[in-house]
PDB file as gemmi writes it, atoms N, CA and C in Angstrom:
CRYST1    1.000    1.000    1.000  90.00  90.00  90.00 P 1                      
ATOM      1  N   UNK A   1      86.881  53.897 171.598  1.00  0.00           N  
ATOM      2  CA  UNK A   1      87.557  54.653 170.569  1.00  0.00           C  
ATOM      3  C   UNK A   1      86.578  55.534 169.837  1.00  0.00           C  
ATOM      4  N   UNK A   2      86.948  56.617 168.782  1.00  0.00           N  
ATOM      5  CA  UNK A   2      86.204  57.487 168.217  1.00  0.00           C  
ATOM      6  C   UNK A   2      85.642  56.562 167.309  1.00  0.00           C  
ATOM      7  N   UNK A   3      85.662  57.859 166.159  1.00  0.00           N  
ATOM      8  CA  UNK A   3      84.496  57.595 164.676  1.00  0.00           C  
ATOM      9  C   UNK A   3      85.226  57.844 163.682  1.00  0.00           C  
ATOM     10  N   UNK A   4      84.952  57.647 162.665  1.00  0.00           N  
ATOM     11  CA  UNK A   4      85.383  58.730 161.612  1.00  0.00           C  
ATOM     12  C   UNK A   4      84.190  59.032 160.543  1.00  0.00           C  
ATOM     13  N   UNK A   5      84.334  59.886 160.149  1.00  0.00           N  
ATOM     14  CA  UNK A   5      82.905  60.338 159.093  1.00  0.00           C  
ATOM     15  C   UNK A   5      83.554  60.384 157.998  1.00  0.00           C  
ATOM     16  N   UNK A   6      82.720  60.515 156.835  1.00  0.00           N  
ATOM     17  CA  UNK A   6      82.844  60.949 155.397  1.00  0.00           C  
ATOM     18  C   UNK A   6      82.876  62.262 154.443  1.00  0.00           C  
ATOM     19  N   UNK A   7      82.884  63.437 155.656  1.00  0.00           N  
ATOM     20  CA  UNK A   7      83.244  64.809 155.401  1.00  0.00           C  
ATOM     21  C   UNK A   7      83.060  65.561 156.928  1.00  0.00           C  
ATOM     22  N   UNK A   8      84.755  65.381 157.267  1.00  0.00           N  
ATOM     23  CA  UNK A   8      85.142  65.877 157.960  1.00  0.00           C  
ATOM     24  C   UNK A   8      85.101  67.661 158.203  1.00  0.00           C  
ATOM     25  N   UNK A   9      85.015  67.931 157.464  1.00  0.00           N  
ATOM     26  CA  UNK A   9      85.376  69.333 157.522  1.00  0.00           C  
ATOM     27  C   UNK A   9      83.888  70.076 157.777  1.00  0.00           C  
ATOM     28  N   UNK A  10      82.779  69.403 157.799  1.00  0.00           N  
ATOM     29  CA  UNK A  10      81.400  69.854 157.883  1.00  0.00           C  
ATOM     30  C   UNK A  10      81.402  69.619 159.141  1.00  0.00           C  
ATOM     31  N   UNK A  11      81.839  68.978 160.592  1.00  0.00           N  
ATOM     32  CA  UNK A  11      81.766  68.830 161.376  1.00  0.00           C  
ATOM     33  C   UNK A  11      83.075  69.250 162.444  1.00  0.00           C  
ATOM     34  N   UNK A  12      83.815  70.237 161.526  1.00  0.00           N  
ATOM     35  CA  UNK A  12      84.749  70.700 162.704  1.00  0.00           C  
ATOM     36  C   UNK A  12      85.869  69.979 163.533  1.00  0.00           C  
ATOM     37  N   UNK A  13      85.933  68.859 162.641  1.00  0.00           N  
ATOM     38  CA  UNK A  13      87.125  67.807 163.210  1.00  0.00           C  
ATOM     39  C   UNK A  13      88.653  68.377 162.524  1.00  0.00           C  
ATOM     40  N   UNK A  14      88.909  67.489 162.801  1.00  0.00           N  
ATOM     41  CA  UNK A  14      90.807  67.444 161.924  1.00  0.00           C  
ATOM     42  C   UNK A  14      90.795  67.306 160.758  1.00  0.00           C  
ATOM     43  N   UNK A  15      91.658  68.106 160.381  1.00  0.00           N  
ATOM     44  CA  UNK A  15      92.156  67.514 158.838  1.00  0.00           C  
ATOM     45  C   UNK A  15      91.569  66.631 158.146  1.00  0.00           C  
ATOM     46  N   UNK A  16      91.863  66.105 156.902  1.00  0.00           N  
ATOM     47  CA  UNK A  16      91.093  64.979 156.047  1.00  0.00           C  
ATOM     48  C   UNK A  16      92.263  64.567 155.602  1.00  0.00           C  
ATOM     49  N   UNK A  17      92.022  63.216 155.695  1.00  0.00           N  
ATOM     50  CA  UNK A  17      93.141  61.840 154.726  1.00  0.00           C  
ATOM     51  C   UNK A  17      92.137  61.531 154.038  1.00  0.00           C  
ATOM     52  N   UNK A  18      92.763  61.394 152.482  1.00  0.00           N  
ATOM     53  CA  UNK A  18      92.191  61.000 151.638  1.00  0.00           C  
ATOM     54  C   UNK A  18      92.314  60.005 151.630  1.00  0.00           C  
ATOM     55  N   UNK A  19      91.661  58.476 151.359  1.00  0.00           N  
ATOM     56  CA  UNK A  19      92.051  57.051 151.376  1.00  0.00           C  
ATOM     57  C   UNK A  19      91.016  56.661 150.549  1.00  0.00           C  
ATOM     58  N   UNK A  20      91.882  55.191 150.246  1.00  0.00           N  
ATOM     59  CA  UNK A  20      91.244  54.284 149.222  1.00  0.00           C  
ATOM     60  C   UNK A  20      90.850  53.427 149.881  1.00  0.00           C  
ATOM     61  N   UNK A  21      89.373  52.635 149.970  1.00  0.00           N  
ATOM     62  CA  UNK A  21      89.417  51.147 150.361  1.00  0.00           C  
ATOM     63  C   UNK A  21      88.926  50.156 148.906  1.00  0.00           C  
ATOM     64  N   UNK A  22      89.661  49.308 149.337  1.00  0.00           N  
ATOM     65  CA  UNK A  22      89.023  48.216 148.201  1.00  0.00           C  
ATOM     66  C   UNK A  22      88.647  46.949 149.131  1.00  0.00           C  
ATOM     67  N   UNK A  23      87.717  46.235 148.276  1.00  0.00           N  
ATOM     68  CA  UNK A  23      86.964  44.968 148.836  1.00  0.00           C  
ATOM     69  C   UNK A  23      87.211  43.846 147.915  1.00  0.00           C  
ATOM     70  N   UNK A  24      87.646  42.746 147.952  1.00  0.00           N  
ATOM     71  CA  UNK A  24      88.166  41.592 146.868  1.00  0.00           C  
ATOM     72  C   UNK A  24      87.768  40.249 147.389  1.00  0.00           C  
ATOM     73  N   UNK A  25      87.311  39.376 146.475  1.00  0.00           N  
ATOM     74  CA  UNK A  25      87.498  38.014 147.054  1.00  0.00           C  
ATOM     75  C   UNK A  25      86.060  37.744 147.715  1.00  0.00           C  
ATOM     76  N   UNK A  26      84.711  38.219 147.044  1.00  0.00           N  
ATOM     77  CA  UNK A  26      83.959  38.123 147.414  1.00  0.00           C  
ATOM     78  C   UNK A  26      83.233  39.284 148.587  1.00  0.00           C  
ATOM     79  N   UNK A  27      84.099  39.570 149.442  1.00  0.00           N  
ATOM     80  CA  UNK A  27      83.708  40.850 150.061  1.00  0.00           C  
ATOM     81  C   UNK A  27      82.689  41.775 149.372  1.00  0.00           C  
ATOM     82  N   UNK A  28      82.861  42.219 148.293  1.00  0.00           N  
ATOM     83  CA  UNK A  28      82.586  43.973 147.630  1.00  0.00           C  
ATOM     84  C   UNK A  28      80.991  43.502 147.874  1.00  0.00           C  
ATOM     85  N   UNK A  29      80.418  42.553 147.818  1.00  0.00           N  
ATOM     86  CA  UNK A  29      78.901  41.669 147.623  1.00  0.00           C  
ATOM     87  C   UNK A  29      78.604  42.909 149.329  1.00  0.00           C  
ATOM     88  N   UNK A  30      79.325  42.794 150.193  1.00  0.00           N  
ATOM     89  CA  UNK A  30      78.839  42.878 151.384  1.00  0.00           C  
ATOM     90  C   UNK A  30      78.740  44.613 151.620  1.00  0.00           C  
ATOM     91  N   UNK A  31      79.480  45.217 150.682  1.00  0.00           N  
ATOM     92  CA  UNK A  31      79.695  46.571 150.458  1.00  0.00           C  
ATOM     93  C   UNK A  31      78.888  47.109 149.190  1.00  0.00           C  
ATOM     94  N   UNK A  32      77.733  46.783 148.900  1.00  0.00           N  
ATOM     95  CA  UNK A  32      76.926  47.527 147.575  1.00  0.00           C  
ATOM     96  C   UNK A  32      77.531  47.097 146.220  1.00  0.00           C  
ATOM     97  N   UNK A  33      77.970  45.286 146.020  1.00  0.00           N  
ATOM     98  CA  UNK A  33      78.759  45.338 145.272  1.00  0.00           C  
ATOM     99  C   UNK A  33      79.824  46.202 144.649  1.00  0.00           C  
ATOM    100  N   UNK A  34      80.350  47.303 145.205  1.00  0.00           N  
ATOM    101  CA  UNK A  34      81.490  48.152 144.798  1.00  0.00           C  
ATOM    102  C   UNK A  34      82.567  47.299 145.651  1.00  0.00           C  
ATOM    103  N   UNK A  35      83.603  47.607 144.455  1.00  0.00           N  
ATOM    104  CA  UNK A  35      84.797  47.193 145.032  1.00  0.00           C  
ATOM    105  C   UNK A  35      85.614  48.265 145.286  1.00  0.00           C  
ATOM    106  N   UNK A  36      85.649  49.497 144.624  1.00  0.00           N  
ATOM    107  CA  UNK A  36      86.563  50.372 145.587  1.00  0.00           C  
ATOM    108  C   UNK A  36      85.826  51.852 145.535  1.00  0.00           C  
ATOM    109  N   UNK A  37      86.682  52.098 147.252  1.00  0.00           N  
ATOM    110  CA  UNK A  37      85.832  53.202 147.690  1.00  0.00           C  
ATOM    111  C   UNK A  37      86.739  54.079 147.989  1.00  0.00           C  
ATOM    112  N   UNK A  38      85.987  55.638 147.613  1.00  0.00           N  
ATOM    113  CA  UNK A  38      87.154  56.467 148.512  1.00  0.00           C  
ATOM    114  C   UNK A  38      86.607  57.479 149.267  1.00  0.00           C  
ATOM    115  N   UNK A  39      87.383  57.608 150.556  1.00  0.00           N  
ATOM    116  CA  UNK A  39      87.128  58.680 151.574  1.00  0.00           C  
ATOM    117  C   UNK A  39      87.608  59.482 151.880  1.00  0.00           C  
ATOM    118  N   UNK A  40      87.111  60.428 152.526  1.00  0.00           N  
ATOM    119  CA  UNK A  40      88.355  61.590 153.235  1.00  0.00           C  
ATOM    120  C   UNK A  40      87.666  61.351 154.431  1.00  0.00           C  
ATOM    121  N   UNK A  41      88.820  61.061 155.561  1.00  0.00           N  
ATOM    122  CA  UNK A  41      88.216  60.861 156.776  1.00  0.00           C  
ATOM    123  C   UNK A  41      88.989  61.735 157.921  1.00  0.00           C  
ATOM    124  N   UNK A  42      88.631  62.305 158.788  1.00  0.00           N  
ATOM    125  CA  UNK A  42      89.022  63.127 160.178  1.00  0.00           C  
ATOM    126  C   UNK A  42      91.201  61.976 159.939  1.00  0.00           C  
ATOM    127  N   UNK A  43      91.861  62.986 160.255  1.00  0.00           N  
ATOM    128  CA  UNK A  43      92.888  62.577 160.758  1.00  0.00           C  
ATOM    129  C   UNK A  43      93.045  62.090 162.571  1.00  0.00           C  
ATOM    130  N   UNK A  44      91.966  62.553 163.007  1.00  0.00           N  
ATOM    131  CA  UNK A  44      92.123  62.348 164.558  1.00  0.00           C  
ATOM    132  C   UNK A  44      90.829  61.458 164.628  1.00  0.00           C  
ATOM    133  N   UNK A  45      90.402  60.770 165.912  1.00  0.00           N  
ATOM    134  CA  UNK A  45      89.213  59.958 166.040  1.00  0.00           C  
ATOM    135  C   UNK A  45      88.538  60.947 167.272  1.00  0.00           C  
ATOM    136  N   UNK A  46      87.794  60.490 167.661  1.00  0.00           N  
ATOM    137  CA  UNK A  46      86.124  60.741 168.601  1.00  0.00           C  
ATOM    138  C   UNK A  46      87.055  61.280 169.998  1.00  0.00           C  
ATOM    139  N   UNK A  47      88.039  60.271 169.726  1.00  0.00           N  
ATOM    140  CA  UNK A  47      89.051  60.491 171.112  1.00  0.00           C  
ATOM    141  C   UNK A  47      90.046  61.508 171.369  1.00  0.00           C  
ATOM    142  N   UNK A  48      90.598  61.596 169.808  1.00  0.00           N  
ATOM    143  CA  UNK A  48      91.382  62.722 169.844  1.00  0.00           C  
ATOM    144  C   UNK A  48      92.577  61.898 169.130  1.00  0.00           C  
ATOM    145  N   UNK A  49      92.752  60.837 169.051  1.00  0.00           N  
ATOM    146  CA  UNK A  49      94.085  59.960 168.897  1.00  0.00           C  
ATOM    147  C   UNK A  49      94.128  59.671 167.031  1.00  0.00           C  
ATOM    148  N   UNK A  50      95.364  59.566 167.035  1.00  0.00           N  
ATOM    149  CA  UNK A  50      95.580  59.599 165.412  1.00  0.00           C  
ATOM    150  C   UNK A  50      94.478  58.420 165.107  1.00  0.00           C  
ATOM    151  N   UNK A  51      93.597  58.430 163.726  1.00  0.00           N  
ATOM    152  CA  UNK A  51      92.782  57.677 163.104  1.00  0.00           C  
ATOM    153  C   UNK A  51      93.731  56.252 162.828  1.00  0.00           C  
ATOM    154  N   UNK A  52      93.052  55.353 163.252  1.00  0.00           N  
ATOM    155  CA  UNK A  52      93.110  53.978 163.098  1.00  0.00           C  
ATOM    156  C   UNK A  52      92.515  52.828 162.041  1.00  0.00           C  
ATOM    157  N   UNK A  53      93.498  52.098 162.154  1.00  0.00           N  
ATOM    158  CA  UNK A  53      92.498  51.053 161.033  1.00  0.00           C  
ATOM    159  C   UNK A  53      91.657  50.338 161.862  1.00  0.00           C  
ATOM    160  N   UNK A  54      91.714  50.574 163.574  1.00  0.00           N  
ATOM    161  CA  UNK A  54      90.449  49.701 163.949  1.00  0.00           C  
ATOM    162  C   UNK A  54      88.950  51.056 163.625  1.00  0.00           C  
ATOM    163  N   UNK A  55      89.564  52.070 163.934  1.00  0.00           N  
ATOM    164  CA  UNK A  55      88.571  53.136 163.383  1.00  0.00           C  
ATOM    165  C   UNK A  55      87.941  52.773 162.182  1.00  0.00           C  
ATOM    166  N   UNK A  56      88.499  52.888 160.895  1.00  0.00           N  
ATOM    167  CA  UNK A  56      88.293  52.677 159.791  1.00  0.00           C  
ATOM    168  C   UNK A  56      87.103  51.342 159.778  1.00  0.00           C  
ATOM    169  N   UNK A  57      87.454  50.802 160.542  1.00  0.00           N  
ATOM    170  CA  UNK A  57      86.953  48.877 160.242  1.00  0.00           C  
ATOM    171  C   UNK A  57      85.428  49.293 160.669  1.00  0.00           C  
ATOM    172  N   UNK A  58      85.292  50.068 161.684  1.00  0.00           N  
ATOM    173  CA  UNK A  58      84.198  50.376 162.671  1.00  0.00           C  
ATOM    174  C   UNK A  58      83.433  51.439 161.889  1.00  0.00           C  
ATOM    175  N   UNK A  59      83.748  52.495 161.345  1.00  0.00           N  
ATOM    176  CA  UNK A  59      83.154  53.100 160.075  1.00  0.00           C  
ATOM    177  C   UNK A  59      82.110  51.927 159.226  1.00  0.00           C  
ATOM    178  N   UNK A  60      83.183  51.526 158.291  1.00  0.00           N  
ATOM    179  CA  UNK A  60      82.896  50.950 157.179  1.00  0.00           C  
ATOM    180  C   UNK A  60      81.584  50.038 157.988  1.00  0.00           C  
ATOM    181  N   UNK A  61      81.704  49.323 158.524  1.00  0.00           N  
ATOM    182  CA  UNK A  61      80.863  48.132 159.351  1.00  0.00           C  
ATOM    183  C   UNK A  61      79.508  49.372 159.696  1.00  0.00           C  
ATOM    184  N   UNK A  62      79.638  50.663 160.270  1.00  0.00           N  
ATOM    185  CA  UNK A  62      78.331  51.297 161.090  1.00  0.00           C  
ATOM    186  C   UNK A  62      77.876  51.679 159.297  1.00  0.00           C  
ATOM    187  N   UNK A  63      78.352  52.536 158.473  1.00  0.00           N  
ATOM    188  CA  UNK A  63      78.043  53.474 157.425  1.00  0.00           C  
ATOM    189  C   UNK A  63      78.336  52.669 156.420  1.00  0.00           C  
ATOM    190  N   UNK A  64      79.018  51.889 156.052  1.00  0.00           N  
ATOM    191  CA  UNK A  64      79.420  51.741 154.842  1.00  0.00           C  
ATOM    192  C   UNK A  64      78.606  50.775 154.212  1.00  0.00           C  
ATOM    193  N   UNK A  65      78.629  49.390 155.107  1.00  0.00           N  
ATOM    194  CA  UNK A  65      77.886  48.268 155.117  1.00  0.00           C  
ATOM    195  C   UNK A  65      76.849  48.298 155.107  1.00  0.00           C  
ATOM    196  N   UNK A  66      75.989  47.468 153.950  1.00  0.00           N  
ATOM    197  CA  UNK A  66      74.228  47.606 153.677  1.00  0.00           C  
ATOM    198  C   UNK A  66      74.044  46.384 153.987  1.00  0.00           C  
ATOM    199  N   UNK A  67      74.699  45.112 153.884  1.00  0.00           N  
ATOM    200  CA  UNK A  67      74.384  44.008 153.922  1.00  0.00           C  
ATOM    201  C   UNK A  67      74.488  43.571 155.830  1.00  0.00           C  
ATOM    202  N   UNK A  68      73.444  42.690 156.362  1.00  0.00           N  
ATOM    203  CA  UNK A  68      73.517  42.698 157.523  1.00  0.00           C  
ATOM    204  C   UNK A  68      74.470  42.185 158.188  1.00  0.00           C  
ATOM    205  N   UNK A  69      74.852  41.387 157.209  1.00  0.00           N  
ATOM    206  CA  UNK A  69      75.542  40.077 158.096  1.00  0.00           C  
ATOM    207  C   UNK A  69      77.182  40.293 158.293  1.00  0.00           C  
ATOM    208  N   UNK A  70      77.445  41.002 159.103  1.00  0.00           N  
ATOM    209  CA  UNK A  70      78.519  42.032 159.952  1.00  0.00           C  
ATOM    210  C   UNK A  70      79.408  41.191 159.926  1.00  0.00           C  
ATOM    211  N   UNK A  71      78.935  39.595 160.732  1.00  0.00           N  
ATOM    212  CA  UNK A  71      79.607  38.705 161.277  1.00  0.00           C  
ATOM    213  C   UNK A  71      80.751  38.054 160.149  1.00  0.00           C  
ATOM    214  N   UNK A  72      80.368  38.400 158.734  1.00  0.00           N  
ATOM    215  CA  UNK A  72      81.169  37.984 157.535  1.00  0.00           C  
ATOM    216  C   UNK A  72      82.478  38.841 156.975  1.00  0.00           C  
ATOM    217  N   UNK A  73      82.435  39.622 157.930  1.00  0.00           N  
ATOM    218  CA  UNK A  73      83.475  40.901 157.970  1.00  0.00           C  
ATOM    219  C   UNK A  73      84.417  40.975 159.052  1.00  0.00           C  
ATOM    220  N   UNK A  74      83.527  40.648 160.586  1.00  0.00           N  
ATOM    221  CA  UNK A  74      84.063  40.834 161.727  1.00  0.00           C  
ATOM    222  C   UNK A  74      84.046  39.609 162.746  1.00  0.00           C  
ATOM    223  N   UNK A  75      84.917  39.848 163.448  1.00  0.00           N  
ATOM    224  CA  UNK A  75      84.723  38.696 164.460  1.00  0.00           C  
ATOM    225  C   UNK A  75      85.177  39.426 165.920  1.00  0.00           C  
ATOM    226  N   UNK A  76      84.731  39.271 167.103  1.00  0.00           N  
ATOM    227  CA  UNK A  76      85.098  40.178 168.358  1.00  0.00           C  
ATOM    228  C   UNK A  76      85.500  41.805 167.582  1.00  0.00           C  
ATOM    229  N   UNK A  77      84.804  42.637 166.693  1.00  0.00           N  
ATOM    230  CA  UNK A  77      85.492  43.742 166.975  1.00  0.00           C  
ATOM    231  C   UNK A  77      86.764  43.599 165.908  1.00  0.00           C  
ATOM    232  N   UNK A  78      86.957  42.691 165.497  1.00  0.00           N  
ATOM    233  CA  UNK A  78      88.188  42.804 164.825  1.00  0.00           C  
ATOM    234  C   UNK A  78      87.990  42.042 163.387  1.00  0.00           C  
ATOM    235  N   UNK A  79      88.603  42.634 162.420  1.00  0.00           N  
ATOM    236  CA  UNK A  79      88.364  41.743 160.966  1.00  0.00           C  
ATOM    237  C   UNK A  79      88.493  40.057 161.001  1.00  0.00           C  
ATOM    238  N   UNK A  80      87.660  39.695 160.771  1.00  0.00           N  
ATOM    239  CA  UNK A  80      88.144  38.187 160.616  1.00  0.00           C  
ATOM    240  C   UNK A  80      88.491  37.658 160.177  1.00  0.00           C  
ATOM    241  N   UNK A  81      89.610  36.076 160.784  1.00  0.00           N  
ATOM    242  CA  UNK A  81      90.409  35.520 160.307  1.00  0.00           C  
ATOM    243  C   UNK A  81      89.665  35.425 158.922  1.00  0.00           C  
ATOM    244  N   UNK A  82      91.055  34.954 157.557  1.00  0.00           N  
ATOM    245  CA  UNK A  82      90.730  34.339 156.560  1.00  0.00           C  
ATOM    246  C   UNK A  82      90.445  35.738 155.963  1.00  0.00           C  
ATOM    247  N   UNK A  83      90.434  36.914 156.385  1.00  0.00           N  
ATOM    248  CA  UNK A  83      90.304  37.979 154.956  1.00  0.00           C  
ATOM    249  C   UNK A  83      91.834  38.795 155.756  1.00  0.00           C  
ATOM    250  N   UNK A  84      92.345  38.711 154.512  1.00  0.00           N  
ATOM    251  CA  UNK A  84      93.567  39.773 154.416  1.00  0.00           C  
ATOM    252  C   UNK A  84      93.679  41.040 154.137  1.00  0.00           C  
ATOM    253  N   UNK A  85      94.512  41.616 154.982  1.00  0.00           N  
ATOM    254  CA  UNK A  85      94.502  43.072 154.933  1.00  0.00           C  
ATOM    255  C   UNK A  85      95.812  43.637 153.997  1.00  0.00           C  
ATOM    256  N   UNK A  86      95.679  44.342 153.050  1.00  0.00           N  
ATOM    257  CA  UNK A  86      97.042  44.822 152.777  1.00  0.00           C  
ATOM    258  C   UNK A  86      97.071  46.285 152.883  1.00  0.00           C  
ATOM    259  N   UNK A  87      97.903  47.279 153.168  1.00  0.00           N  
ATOM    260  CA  UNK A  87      98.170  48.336 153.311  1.00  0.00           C  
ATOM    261  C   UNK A  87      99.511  48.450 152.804  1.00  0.00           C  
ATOM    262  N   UNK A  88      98.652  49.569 151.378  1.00  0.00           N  
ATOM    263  CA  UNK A  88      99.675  50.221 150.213  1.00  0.00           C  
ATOM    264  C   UNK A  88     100.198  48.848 150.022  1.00  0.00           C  
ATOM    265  N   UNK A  89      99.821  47.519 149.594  1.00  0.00           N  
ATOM    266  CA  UNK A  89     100.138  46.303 148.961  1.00  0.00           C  
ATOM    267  C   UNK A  89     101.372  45.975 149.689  1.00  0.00           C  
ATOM    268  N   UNK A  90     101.240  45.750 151.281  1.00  0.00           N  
ATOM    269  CA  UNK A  90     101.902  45.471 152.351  1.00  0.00           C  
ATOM    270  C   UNK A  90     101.141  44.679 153.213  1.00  0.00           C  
ATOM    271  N   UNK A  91     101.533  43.358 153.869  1.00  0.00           N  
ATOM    272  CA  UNK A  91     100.635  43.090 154.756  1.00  0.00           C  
ATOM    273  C   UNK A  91     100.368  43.802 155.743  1.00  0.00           C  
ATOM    274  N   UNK A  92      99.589  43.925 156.212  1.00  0.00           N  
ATOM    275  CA  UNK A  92      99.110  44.629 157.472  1.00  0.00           C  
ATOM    276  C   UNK A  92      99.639  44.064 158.836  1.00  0.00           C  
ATOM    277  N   UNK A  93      99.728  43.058 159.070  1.00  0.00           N  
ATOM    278  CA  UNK A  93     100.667  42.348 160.332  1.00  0.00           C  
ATOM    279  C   UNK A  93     102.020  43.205 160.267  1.00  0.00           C  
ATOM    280  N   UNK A  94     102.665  43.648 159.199  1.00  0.00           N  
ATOM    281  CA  UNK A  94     104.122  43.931 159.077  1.00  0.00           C  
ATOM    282  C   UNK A  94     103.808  45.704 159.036  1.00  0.00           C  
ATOM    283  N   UNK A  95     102.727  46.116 159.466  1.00  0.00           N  
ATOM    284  CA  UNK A  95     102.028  47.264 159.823  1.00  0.00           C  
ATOM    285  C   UNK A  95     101.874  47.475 161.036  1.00  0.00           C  
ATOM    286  N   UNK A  96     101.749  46.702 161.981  1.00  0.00           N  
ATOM    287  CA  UNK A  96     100.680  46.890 163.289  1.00  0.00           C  
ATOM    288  C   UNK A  96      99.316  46.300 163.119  1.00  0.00           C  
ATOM    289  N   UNK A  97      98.793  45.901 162.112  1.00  0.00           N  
ATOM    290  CA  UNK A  97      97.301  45.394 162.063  1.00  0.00           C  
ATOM    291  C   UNK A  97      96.401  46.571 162.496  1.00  0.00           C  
ATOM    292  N   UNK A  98      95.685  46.661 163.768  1.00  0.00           N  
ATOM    293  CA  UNK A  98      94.389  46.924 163.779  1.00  0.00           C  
ATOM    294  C   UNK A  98      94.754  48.630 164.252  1.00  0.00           C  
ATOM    295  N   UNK A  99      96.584  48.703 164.787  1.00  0.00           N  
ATOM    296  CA  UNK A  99      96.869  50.183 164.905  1.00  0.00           C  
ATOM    297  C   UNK A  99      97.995  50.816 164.493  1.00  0.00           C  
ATOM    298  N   UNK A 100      97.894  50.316 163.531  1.00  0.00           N  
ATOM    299  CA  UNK A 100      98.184  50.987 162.037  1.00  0.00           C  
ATOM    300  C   UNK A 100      97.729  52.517 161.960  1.00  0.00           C  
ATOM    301  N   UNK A 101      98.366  53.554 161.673  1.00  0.00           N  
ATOM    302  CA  UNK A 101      97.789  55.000 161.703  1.00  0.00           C  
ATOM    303  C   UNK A 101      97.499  55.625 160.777  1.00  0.00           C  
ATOM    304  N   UNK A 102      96.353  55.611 159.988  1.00  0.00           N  
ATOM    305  CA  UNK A 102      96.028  56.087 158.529  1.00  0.00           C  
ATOM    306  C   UNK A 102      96.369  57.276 157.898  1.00  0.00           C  
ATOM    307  N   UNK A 103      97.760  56.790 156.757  1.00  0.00           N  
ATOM    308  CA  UNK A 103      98.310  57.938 156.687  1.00  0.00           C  
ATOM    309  C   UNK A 103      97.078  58.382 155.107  1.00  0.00           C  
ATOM    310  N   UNK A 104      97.838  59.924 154.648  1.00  0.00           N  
ATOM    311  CA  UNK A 104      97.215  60.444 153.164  1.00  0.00           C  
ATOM    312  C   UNK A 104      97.531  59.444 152.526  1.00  0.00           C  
ATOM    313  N   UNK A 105      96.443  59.267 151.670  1.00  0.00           N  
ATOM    314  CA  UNK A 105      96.834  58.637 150.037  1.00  0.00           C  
ATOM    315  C   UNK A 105      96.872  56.765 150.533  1.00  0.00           C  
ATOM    316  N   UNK A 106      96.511  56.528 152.019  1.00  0.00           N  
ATOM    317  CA  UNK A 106      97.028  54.977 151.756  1.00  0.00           C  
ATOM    318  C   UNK A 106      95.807  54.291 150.943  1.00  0.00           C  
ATOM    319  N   UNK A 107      96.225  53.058 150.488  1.00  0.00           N  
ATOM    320  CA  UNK A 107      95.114  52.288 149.783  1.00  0.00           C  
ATOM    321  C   UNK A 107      95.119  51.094 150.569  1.00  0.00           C  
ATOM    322  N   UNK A 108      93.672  50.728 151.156  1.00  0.00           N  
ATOM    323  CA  UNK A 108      93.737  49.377 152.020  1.00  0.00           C  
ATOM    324  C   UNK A 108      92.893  48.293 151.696  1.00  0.00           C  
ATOM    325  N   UNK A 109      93.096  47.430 151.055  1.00  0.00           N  
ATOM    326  CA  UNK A 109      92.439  46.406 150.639  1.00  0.00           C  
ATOM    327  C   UNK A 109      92.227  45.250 151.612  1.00  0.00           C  
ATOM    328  N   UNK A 110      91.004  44.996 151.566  1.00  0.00           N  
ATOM    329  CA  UNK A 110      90.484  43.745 152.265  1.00  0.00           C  
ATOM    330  C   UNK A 110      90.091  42.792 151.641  1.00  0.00           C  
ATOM    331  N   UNK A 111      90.709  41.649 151.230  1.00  0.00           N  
ATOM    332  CA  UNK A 111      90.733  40.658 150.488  1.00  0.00           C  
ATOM    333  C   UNK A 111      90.156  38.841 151.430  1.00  0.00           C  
ATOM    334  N   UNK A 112      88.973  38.926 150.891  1.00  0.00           N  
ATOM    335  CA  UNK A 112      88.598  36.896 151.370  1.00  0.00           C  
ATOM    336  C   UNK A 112      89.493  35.807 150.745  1.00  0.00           C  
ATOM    337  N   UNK A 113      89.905  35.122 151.943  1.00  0.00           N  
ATOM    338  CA  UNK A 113      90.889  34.009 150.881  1.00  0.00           C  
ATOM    339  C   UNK A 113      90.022  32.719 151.175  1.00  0.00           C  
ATOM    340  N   UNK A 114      88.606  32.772 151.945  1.00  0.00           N  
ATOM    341  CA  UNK A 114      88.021  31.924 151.888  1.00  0.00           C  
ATOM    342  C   UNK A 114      86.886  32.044 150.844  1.00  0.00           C  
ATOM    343  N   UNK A 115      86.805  30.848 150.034  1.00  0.00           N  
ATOM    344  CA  UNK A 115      86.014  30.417 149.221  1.00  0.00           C  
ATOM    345  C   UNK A 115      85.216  29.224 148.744  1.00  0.00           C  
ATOM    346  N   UNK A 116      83.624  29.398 148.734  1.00  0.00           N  
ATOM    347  CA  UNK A 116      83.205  28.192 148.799  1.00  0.00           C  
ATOM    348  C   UNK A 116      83.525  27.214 147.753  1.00  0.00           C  
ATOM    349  N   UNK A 117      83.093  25.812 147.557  1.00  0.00           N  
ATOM    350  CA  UNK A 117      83.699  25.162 146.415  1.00  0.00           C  
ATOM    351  C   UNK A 117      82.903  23.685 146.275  1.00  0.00           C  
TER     352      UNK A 117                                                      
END                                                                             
């Protein structure tokens, strides 16, 4: 699958969706302690195919992420169990999950429901 960058329009791609991400539940630690971020990202990917939330996931993880440990985010390529996805305060399963097609304006929060104790 493609990419998506953080200023699309300097590189001659598609359009820009503006989007929100947020990080909750311990996450934001793994993202520069910020909890919410916003992008404008290519409407199309590397491939040509409408931008994805597995796109998005693969961003955030190459560019976004300072902290190493990937594996606390991801598992095979895909978000891992135990952090929830909501899109526009929707689950993401009742989306498509990982191809889901990132529309303008969505807000996607990634929330840990695991916690140590």
């Amino acid at each position: 699958m493609g990419s998506v960058s953080e200023n699309p329009s300097q590189n001659g791609e598609s359009p820009a969706l503006d989007i929100t991400v947020e990080f909750s539940g311990g996450l934001e630690i793994l993202f520069s302690n910020k909890r919410k971020h916003k992008f404008s990202i290519p409407s199309k990917n590397g491939s040509g195919a409408a931008t994805d939330i597995s796109d998005l996931v693969r961003y955030l993880c190459d560019n976004v992420m300072e902290d190493e440990r990937k594996e606390l985010f991801l598992l095979d390529d895909s978000v891992r169990p135990g952090i929830l996805v909501l899109i526009n305060d929707a689950d993401w399963e009742l989306e498509g999950e990982e191809k889901y097609q990132i529309q303008p304006r969505d807000n996607i929060l990634f929330v840990s429901t695991l916690h140590g104790g």
